[in-house]
CSV table of C-alpha atoms in Angstrom, one decimal:
chain,number,residue,atom,x,y,z
A,1,MET,CA,188.3,199.8,101.0
A,2,ASP,CA,190.0,199.3,97.7
A,3,LEU,CA,193.1,201.1,99.0
A,4,LEU,CA,193.9,198.4,101.5
A,5,ALA,CA,193.2,195.6,99.0
A,6,ASP,CA,195.3,197.3,96.3
A,7,ARG,CA,198.2,197.7,98.6
A,8,PRO,CA,199.9,194.4,99.5
A,9,ASP,CA,202.3,196.1,101.9
A,10,VAL,CA,199.3,197.2,104.1
A,11,PRO,CA,197.6,194.5,106.2
A,12,GLN,CA,193.8,194.4,105.4
A,13,ASP,CA,193.0,193.5,109.0
A,14,GLY,CA,195.1,196.5,110.2
A,15,PRO,CA,194.3,200.2,110.4
A,16,PRO,CA,194.0,202.3,107.2
A,17,ASP,CA,197.1,204.1,105.8
A,18,GLY,CA,195.5,207.4,106.8
A,19,PRO,CA,197.5,207.8,110.1
A,20,PRO,CA,201.0,206.4,109.2
A,21,ALA,CA,202.4,207.5,112.6
A,22,PRO,CA,200.3,205.2,115.0
A,23,ALA,CA,200.0,202.5,112.4
A,24,ASP,CA,203.8,202.4,111.8
A,25,ASN,CA,204.5,202.1,115.6
A,26,ARG,CA,201.8,199.6,116.2
A,27,HIS,CA,202.8,197.2,113.4
A,28,GLY,CA,206.5,198.0,113.6
A,29,GLY,CA,206.5,199.4,110.0
A,30,MET,CA,205.2,197.4,107.1
A,31,VAL,CA,204.4,193.9,108.3
């Protein structure tokens, strides 16, 4: 998962940036 590691705005322990809808609601945006 180089995508998560390359993106500091995306938590590595969180879900992939594939589904932005559920991930955005669950993490309250970019946390």
